[in-house]
Every structure is written in C-alpha cells, then in structure tokens.
Tab-separated table of C-alpha atoms in Angstrom:
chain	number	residue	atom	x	y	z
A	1	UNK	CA	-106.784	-13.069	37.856
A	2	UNK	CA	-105.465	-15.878	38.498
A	3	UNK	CA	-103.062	-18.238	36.003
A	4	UNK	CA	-104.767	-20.681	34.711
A	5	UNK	CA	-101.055	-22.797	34.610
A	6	UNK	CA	-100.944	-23.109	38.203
A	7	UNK	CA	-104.022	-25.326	37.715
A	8	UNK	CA	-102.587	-27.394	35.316
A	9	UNK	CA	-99.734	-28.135	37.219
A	10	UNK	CA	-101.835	-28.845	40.385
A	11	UNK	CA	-104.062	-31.790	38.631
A	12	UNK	CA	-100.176	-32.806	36.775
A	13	UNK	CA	-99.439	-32.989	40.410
A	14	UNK	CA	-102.129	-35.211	41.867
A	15	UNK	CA	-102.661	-37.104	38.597
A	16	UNK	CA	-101.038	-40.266	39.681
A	17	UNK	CA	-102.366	-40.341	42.846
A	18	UNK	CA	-103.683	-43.350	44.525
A	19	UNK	CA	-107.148	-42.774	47.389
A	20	UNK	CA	-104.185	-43.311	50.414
A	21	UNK	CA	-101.934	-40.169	48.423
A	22	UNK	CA	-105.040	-37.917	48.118
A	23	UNK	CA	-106.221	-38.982	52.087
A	24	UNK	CA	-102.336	-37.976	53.002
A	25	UNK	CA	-102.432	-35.029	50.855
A	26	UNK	CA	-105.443	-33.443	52.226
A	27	UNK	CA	-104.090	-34.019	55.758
A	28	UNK	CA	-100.690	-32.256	54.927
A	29	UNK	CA	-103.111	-29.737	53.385
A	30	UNK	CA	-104.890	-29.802	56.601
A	31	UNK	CA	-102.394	-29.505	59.133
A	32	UNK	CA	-100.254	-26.752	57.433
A	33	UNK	CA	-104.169	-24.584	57.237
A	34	UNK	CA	-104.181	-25.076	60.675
A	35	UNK	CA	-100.689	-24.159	61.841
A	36	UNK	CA	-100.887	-21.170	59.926
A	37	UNK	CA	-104.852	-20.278	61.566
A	38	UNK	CA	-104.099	-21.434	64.877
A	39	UNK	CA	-102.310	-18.992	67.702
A	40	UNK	CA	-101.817	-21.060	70.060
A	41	UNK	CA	-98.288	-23.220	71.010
A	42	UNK	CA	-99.177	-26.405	68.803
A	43	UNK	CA	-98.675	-23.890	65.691
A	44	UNK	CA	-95.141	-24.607	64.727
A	45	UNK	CA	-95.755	-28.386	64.872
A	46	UNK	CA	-98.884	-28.790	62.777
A	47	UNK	CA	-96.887	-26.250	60.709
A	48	UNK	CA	-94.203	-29.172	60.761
A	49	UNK	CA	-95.730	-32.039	60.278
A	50	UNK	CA	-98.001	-30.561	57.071
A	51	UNK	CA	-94.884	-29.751	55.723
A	52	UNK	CA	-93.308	-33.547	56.474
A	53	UNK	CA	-95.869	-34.893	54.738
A	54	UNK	CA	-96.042	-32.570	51.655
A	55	UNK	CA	-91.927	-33.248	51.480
A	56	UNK	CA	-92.525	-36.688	51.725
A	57	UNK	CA	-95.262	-36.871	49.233
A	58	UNK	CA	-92.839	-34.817	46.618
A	59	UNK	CA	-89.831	-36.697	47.134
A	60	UNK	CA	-92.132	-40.157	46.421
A	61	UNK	CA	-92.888	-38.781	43.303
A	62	UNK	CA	-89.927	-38.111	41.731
A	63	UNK	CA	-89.254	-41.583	42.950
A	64	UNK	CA	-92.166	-42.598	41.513
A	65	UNK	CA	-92.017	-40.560	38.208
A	66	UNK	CA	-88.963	-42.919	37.326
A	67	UNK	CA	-90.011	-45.666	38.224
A	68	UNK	CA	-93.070	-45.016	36.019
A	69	UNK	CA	-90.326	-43.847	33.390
A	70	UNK	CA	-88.702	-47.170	33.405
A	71	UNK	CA	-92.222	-49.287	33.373
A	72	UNK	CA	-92.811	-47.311	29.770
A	73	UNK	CA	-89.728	-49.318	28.676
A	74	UNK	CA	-89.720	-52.447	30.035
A	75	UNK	CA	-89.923	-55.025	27.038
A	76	UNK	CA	-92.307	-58.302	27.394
A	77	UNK	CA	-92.550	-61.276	25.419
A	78	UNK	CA	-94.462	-64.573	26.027
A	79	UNK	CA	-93.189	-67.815	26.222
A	80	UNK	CA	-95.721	-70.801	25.653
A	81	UNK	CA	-94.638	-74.465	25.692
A	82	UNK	CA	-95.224	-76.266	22.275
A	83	UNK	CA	-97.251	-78.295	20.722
A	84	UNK	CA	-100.197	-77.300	22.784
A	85	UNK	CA	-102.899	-80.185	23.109
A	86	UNK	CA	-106.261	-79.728	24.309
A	87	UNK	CA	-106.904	-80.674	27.882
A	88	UNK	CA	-103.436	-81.020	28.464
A	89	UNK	CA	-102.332	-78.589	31.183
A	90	UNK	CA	-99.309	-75.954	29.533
A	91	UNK	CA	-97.095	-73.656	31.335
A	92	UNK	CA	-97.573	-70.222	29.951
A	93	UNK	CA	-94.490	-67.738	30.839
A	94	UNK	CA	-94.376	-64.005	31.005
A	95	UNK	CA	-90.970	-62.797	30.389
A	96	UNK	CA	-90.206	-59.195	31.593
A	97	UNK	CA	-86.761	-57.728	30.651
A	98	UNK	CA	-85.609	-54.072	32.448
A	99	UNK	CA	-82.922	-52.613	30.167
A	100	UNK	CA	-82.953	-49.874	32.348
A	101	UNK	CA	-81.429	-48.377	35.343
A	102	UNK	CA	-84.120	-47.734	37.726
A	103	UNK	CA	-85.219	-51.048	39.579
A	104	UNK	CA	-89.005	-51.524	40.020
A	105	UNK	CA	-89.779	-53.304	43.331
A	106	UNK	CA	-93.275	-53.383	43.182
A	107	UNK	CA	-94.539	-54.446	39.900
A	108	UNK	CA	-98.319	-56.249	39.455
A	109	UNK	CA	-98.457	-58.124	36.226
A	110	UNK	CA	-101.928	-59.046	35.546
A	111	UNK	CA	-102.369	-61.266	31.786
A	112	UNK	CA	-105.690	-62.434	30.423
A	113	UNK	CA	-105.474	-65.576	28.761
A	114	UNK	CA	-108.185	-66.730	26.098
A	115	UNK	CA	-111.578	-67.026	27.379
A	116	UNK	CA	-111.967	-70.560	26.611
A	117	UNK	CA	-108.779	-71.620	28.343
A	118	UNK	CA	-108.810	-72.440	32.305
A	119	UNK	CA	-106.010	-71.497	34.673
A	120	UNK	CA	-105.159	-73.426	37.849
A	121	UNK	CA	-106.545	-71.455	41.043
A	122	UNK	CA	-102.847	-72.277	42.220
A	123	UNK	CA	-101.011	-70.087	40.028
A	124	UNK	CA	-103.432	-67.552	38.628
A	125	UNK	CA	-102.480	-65.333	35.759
A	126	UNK	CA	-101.486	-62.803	38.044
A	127	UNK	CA	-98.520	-61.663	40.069
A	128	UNK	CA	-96.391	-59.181	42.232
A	129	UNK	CA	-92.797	-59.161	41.193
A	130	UNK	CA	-89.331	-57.436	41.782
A	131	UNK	CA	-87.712	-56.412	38.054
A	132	UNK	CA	-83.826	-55.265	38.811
A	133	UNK	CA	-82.075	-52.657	36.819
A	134	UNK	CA	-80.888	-54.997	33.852
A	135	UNK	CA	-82.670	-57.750	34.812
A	136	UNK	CA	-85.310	-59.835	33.670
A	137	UNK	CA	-87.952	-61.276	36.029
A	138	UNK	CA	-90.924	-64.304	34.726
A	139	UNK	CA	-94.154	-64.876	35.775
A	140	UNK	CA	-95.632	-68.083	34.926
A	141	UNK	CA	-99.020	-69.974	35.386
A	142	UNK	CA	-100.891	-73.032	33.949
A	143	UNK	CA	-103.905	-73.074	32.051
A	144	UNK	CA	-106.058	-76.146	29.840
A	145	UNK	CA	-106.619	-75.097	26.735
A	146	UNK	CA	-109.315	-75.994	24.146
A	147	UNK	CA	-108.740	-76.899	20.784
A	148	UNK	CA	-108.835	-74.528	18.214
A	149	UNK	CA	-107.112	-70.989	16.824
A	150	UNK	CA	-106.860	-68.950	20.031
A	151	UNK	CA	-105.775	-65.108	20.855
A	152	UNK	CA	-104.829	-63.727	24.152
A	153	UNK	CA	-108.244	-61.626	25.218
A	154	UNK	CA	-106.003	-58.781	26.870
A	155	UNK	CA	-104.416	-56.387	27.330
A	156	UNK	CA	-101.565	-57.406	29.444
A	157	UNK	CA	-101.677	-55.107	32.817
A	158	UNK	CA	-98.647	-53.736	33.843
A	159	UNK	CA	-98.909	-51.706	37.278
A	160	UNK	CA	-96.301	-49.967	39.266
A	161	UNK	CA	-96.823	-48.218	42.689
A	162	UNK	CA	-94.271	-46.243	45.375
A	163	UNK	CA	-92.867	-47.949	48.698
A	164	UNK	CA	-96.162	-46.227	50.532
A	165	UNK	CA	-98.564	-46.886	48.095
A	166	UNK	CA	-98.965	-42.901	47.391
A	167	UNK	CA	-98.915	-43.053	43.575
A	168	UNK	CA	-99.817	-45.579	40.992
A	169	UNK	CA	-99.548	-46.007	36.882
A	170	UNK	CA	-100.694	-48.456	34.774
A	171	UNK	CA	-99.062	-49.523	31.201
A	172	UNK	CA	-101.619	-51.607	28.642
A	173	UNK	CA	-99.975	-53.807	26.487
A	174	UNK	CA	-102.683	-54.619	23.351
A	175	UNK	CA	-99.988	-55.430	20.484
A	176	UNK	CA	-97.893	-58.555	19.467
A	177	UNK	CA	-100.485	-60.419	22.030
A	178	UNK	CA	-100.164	-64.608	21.561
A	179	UNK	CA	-102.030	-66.725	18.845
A	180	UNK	CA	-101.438	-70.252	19.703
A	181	UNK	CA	-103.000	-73.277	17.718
A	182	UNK	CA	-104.166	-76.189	20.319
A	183	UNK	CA	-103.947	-79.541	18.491
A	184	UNK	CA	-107.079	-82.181	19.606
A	185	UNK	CA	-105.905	-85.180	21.362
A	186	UNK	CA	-106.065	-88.597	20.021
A	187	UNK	CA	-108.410	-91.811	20.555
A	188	UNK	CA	-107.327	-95.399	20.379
A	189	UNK	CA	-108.956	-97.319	17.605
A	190	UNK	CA	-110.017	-100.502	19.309
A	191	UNK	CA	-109.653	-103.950	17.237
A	192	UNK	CA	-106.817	-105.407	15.103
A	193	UNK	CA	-108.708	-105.856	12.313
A	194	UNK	CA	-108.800	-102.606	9.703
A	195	UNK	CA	-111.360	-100.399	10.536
A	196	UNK	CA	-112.003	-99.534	7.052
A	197	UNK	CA	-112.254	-101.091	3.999
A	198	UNK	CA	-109.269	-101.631	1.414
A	199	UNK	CA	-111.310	-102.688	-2.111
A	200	UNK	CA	-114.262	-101.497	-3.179
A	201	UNK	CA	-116.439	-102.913	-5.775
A	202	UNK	CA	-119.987	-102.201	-6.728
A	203	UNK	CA	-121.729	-104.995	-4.549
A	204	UNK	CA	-120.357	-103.944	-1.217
A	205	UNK	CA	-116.750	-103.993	0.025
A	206	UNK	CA	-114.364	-106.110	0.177
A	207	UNK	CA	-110.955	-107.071	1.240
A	208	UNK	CA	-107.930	-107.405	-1.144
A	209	UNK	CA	-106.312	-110.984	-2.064
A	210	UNK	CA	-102.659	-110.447	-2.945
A	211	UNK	CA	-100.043	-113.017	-3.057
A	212	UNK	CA	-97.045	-112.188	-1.268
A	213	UNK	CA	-95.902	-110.996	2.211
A	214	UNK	CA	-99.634	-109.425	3.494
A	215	UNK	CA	-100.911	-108.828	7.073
A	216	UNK	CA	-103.537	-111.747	8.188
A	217	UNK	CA	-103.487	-115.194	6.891
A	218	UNK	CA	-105.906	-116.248	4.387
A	219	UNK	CA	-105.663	-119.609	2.863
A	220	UNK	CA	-103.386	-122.476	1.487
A	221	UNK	CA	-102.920	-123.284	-2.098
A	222	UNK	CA	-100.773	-124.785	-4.584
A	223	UNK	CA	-97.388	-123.630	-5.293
A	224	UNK	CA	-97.055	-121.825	-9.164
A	225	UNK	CA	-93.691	-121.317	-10.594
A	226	UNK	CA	-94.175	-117.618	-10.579
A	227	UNK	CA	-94.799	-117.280	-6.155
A	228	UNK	CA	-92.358	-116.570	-3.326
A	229	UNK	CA	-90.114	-119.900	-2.097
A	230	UNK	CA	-90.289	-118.075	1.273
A	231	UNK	CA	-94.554	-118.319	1.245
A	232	UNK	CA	-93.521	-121.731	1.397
A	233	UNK	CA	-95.261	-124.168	4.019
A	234	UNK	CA	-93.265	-127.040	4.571
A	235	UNK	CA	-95.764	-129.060	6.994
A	236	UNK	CA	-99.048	-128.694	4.988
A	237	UNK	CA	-96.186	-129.633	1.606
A	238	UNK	CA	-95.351	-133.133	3.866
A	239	UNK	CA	-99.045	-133.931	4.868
A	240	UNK	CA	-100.273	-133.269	1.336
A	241	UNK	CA	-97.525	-134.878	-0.940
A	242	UNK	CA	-97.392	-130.799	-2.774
A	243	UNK	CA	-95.852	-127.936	-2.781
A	244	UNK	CA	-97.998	-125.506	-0.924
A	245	UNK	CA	-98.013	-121.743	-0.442
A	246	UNK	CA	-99.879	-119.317	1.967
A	247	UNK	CA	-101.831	-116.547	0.911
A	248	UNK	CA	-102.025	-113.419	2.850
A	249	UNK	CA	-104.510	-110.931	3.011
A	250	UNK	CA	-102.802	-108.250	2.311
A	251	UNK	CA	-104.001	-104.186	2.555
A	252	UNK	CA	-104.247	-101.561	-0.214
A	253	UNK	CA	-103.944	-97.997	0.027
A	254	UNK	CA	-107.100	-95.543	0.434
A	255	UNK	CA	-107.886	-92.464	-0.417
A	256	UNK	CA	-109.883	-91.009	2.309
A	257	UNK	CA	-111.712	-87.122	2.462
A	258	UNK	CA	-112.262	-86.034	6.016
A	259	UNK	CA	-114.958	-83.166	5.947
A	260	UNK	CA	-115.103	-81.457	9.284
A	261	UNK	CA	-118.652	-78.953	9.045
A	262	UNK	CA	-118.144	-76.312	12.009
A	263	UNK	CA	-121.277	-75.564	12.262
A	264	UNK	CA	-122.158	-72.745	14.833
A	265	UNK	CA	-124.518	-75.540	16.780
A	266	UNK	CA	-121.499	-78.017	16.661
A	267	UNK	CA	-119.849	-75.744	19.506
A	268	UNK	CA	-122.590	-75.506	21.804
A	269	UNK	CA	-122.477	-77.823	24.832
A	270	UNK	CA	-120.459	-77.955	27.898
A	271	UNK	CA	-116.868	-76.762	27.234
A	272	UNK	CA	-114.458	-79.790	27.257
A	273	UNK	CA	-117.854	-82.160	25.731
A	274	UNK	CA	-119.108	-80.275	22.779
A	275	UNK	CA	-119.927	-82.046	19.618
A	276	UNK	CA	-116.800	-80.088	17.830
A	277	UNK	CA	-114.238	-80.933	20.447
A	278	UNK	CA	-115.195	-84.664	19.383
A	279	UNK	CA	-115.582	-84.131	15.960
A	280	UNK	CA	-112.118	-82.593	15.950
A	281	UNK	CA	-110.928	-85.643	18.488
A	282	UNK	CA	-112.459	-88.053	15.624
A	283	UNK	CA	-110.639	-86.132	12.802
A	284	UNK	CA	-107.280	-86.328	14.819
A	285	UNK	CA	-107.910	-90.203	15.518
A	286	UNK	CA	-108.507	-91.011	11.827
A	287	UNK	CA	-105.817	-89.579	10.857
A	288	UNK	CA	-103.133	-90.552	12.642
A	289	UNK	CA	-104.633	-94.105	12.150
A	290	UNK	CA	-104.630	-93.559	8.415
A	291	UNK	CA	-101.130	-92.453	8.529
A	292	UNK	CA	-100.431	-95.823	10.482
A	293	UNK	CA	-101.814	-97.757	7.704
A	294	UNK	CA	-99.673	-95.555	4.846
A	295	UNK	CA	-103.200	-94.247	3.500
A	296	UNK	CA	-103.579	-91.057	1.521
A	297	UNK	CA	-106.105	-88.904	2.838
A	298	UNK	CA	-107.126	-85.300	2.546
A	299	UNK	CA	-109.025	-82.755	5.526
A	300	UNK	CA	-111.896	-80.428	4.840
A	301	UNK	CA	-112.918	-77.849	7.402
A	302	UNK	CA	-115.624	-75.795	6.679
A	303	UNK	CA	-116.616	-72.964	9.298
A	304	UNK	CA	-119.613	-71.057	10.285
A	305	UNK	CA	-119.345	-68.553	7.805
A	306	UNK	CA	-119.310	-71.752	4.935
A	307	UNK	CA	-115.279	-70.676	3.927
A	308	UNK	CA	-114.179	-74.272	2.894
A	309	UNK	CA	-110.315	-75.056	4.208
A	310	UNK	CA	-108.248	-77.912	2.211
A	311	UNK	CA	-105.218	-79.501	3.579
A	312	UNK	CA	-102.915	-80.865	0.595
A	313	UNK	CA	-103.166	-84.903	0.078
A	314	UNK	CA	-101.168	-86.249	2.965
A	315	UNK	CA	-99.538	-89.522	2.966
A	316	UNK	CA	-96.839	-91.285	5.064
A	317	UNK	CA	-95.941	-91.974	8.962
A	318	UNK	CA	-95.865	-87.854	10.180
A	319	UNK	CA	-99.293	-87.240	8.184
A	320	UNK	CA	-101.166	-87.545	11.490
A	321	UNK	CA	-99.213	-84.811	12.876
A	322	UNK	CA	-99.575	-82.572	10.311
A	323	UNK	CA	-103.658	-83.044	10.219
A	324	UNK	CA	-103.648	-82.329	13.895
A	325	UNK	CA	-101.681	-78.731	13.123
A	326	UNK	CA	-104.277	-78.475	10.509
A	327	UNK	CA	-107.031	-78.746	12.675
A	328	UNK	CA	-105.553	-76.349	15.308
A	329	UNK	CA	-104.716	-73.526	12.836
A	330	UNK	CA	-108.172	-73.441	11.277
A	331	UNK	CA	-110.157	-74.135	13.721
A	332	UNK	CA	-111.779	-70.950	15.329
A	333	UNK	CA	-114.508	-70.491	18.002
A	334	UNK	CA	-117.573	-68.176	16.948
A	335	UNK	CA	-118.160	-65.018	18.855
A	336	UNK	CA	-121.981	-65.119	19.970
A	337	UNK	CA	-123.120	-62.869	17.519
A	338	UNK	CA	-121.612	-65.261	13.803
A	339	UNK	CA	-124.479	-66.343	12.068
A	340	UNK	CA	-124.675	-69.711	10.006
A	341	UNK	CA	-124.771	-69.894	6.289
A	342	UNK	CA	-127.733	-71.560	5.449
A	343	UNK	CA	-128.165	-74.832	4.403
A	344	UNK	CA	-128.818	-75.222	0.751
A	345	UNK	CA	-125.661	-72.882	0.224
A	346	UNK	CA	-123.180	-74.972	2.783
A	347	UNK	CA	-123.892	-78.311	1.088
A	348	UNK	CA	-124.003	-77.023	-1.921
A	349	UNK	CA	-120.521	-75.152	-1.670
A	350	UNK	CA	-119.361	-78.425	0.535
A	351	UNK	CA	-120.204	-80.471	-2.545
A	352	UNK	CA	-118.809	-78.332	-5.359
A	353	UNK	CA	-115.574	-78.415	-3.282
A	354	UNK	CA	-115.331	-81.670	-3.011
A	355	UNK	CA	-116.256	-82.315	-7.244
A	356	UNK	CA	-113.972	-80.090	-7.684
A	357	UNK	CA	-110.513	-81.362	-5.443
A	358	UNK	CA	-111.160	-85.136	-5.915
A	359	UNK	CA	-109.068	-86.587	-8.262
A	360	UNK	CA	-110.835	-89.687	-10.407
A	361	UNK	CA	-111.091	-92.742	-8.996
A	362	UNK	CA	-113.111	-93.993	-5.784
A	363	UNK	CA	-112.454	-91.596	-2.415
A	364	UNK	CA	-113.992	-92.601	0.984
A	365	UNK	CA	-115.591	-89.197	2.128
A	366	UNK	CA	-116.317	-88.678	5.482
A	367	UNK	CA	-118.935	-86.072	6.609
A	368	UNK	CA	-118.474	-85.116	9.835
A	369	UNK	CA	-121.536	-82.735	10.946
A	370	UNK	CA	-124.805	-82.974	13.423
A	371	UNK	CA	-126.385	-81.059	10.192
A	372	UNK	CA	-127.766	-77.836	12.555
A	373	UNK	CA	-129.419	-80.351	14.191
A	374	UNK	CA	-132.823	-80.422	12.028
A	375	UNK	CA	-133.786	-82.833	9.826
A	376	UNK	CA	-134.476	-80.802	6.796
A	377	UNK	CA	-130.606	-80.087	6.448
A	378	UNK	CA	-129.731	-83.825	6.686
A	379	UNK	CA	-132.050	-84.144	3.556
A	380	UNK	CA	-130.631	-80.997	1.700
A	381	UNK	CA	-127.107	-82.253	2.639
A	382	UNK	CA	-128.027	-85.895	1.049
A	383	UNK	CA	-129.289	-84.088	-2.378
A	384	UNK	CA	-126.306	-82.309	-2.695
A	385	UNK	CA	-123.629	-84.801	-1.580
A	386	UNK	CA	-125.326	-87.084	-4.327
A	387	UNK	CA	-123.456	-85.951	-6.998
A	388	UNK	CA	-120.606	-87.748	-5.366
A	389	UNK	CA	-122.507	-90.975	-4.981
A	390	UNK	CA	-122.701	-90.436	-8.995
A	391	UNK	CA	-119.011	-90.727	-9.862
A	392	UNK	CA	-118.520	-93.834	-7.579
A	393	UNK	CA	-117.192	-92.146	-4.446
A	394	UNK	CA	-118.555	-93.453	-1.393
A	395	UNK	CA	-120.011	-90.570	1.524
A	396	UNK	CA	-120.234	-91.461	5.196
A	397	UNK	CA	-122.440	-89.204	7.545
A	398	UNK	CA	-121.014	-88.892	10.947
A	399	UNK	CA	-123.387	-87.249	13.527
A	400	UNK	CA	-121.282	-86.474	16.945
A	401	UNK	CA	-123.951	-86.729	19.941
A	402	UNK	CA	-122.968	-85.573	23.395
A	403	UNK	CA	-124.121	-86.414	26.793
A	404	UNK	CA	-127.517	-84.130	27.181
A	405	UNK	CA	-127.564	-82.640	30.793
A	406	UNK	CA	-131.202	-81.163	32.488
C-alpha cells in the first residue's frame, strides 16, 4: 500500500508552480522515463539531462521558498498627497519596506484604486520592481479623483516569481487599505456687488444703511455732532457752505443653512457632470464666499439613506476650508443596490432638523436638491419646509440641472 504522505509532499512540491514549471517538470519527468526504458547509447544522456532539470527545478525552489518567505514580511504603507481636490490629478505612492535579508528581484505590485477615481494610462497602478535586503522600493501613479468619502476597492497584489519563471506566490493585502476624503473645487462668484442679501424685513429685502466706514457709497448728508470727522467731504462742505458727511452702505452679518439632499438620483449622470458633483461644487463656492464676507453659516448633508449630517456654526476667514473637509468626509457614493428614503419621511426629517438646530432669529436656508426628480416631491418638500417659512426664516430651492446627452 502505498503512503499516502508521499502524495502530500508531491502536490507540497508542485504547489507553487507556474504552467512553464509544470511544462519543465513533465519533460525532466519525461526524459529520465526514457533514459531509464531506452537501451540504446542516448540512455545516459536523457538520463542526464532529466536529472539537470529536476536539480534545477529543486534548487529554484528553495530559492524561491525564501523569497516567498521574505514577501510574507515585507511591510506596505500608502502615501497620498493632501488635501485631495476633485479633478485635480494626485500622486498616489506605494511604499514597500524589506526588513529582511533575502532580496526580491522580481516583485509585481498590482493596487486597485477606488472605482470612481481615473489613473493616467502613463503610469498605471501597476508595476515590476526590485526590493533589496533592507531596503525600501515605491511605486507611484496618478489618478483624478471624485469628490466624496472614498476606500481603496482592493486588495493590494503582491506577486513574486523565480529568475526562470518556474514558481510563483501571491500575497493579498485587504487590511489598513486607504480612506481619503476628496474636497470639491471652487467657483468664482461673478459681480462685486453681494450676492446675497444683508437685511431682511417683511416686504422684501433690503440692504443695510449704517453710518461709518461701509463698503459702497451711498449718499451725502449733513454732518451731526455724534459722526466720524474722517466721513468728512471737504469739496461737497465748500460747494454747499456745510459740513457734509458720506454715508456708506455698509454689510451685516448672515446666518446662512446650506442643505445638501444626496439623493440617490443626484449621482446619476456622467462621472465628472453629475448633479451632486455640482451641488457639492455650489456648497464649496458658497462657502468660501460666505467666509469672505465674515458670515456665519451652517452645512446640512443628508444622504440616501435620509441620516441628516450637521457641521457646527462656522464663522471667520478658514470657514470655507473647513466646509469643504466637511463635504469630503460625509459625502459617500451609493452602491447600486441603496435605496432612497421616501419622500414624505426625508422632508419631513429634513425639516424637523432644521426646527430643531436653528437658533431664533431669521436664517437664509438653502435647499440644495433636484427633489428625485418628480414633481410630487417638490410639493411634499414645500409642505414640510413650511414650517420654516412660519417662524420668519427664509428657504431657497436650488435644483442642479446637467447637460442631458442622447
């Protein structure tokens, strides 16, 4: 009977094989069977050369085997150039550090980058390196990201073969993949006038009349003991025979609510021109002009699932900044399968947010939504949302619309 060990260590033997070590195998095989059947002269030489070739395959895999041993314990970390913006090409960076003492000369390295993201055709995510004993060897590409809350699809494929291409193992790295947050870029806000208002008052809005140092020249009046000697105008004093001051137009501080609704039709589209890649472009813009003007303002990001994110009040010249990082960190792209909440829940939980973080006093609110794209929810939205309109805060609809392709 025969040992069912020897088995075992025959498919141990062969396990790492590559197609080219099981082809060179079977000739060894094949020449040694037919030095061994053959009488004639040529007998000691196939006898030979099988046995060459077995040698050479055995000594290639003890090569092999620690090679394969140091592969196991090579350590990898990622290095990714921050802050990431979308459409903004990045350099991503595989560092791969050998604390061993068996060098690998052929290593693949084959990373798998979010599935949104696109890599240059110049410098794939892909890559045959040398990694010396003690040494540390990078492989870099460049992708474009999109904005949003992103994780590395992988696993990272690590792949190490002999000098003849005999053997071959493959390590999977799945853990401590990258999470990076891509911020949206910015627009320009055309026009030097504000683009929103500063006073509002129950017939409409208007702009604020302080005296005092303001922004845009208003009108001319008569000096009062109690105004600036530096508001002063000397030539319109001399033509008129009085003292006369200028009045400024000068801006007050908002409060402003930025409601982002990441609805699972808001992310349909072609990548790079979907309605929430402008939606989160128009929440970045407003911001960062808001923080310009010294405005408080506040972002609201609700997504598919109807979980309602808050920022806290931001105010002052890095506020833009930090609504971008908002934006990036809870922003995440629906797998196919995420279902919608429904409607009358969404604006309804939308609205009891907002009742319920808004401090008294008039807030700008800013809806930013294309509403599922059926006019029923624009109407369901309105009902609830008018329970703001009730305590005097005043609710903007913004509906992003994209370039419609055939």
């Amino acid at each position: 009977m025969i040992d069912s060990g020897i088995f075992e260590r025959i498919s141990e033997f062969i396990a790492p094989l590559t197609p080219r070590g099981h082809a060179i195998l079977f000739l060894s095989a094949s020449l040694l069977a037919a030095g061994l059947l053959s009488g004639s002269n040529a007998a000691p030489k196939l006898l030979a050369a099988g046995a060459a070739l077995f040698l050479l395959i055995v000594v290639e895999r003890e090569i092999f085997l620690a090679r394969a041993a140091a592969l196991s314990r090579v350590k990898v970390r990622w290095a990714i150039e921050h802050p990431l913006v979308e459409g903004r090409r990045v350099t991503v960076k595989i560092i791969l550090e050998n604390p061993g003492l068996i060098p690998i000369e052929h290593l693949e390295v084959y990373d798998t980058p979010p599935r949104l993201f696109r890599w240059d055709k110049s410098t794939p995510p892909r890559a045959v390196v040398v990694l010396p004993a003690l040494g540390v060897t990078e492989v870099s590409y460049s992708v474009i990201p999109v904005v949003g809350k992103h994780e590395w699809v992988g696993p990272l494929r690590l792949i190490v073969e002999d000098l003849f291409g005999f053997f071959r193992a493959e390590r999977l790295i799945e853990a401590e993949l990258p999470i990076v947050n891509v911020q949206p870029r910015t627009l320009d806000i055309p026009g030097r006038r504000s683009a929103l208002p500063t006073v509002l008052q129950p017939g409409g809005v208007t702009r604020l009349r302080r005296r005092g140092i303001g922004t845009e020249f208003m009108e001319l009046r008569e000096y009062s003991p109690d105004d600036d000697i530096r508001l002063v105008d000397w030539k319109a004093s001399a033509r008129t025979g009085r003292l006369m001051v200028k009045v400024f137009e000068q801006e007050s501080v908002l409060r402003v609510a930025i409601v982002l609704d990441a609805l699972t039709t808001m992310f349909r589209g072609v990548l790079g021109e979907t309605k929430i890649e402008y939606a989160a472009r128009l929440v970045a813009s407003l911001s960062e002009y808001l923080a310009r003007r010294g405005d408080t303002f506040r972002i609201y990001l609700v997504d598919p699932q109807g979980t309602v994110y808050a920022s806290p009040w931001l105010h002052g010249r890095a506020s833009g900044s930090a609504a971008r990082r908002f934006v990036a960190e809870k922003l995440a792209w629906p797998q196919a399968d995420e279902a919608t909440q429904p409607p009358q829940a969404r604006a309804e939980a939308i609205a009891s947010v907002l009742l319920r973080t808004l401090p008294r006093g008039k807030t700008i609110v800013f809806l930013i939504s294309d509403f599922g794209e059926e006019e029923e929810t624009v109407v369901i939205y309105a009902y609830a949302l008018a329970r703001l309109q009730a305590l005097r805060h005043e609710v903007y609809a913004v509906s992003p619309l994209t370039t419609l392709f055939e």
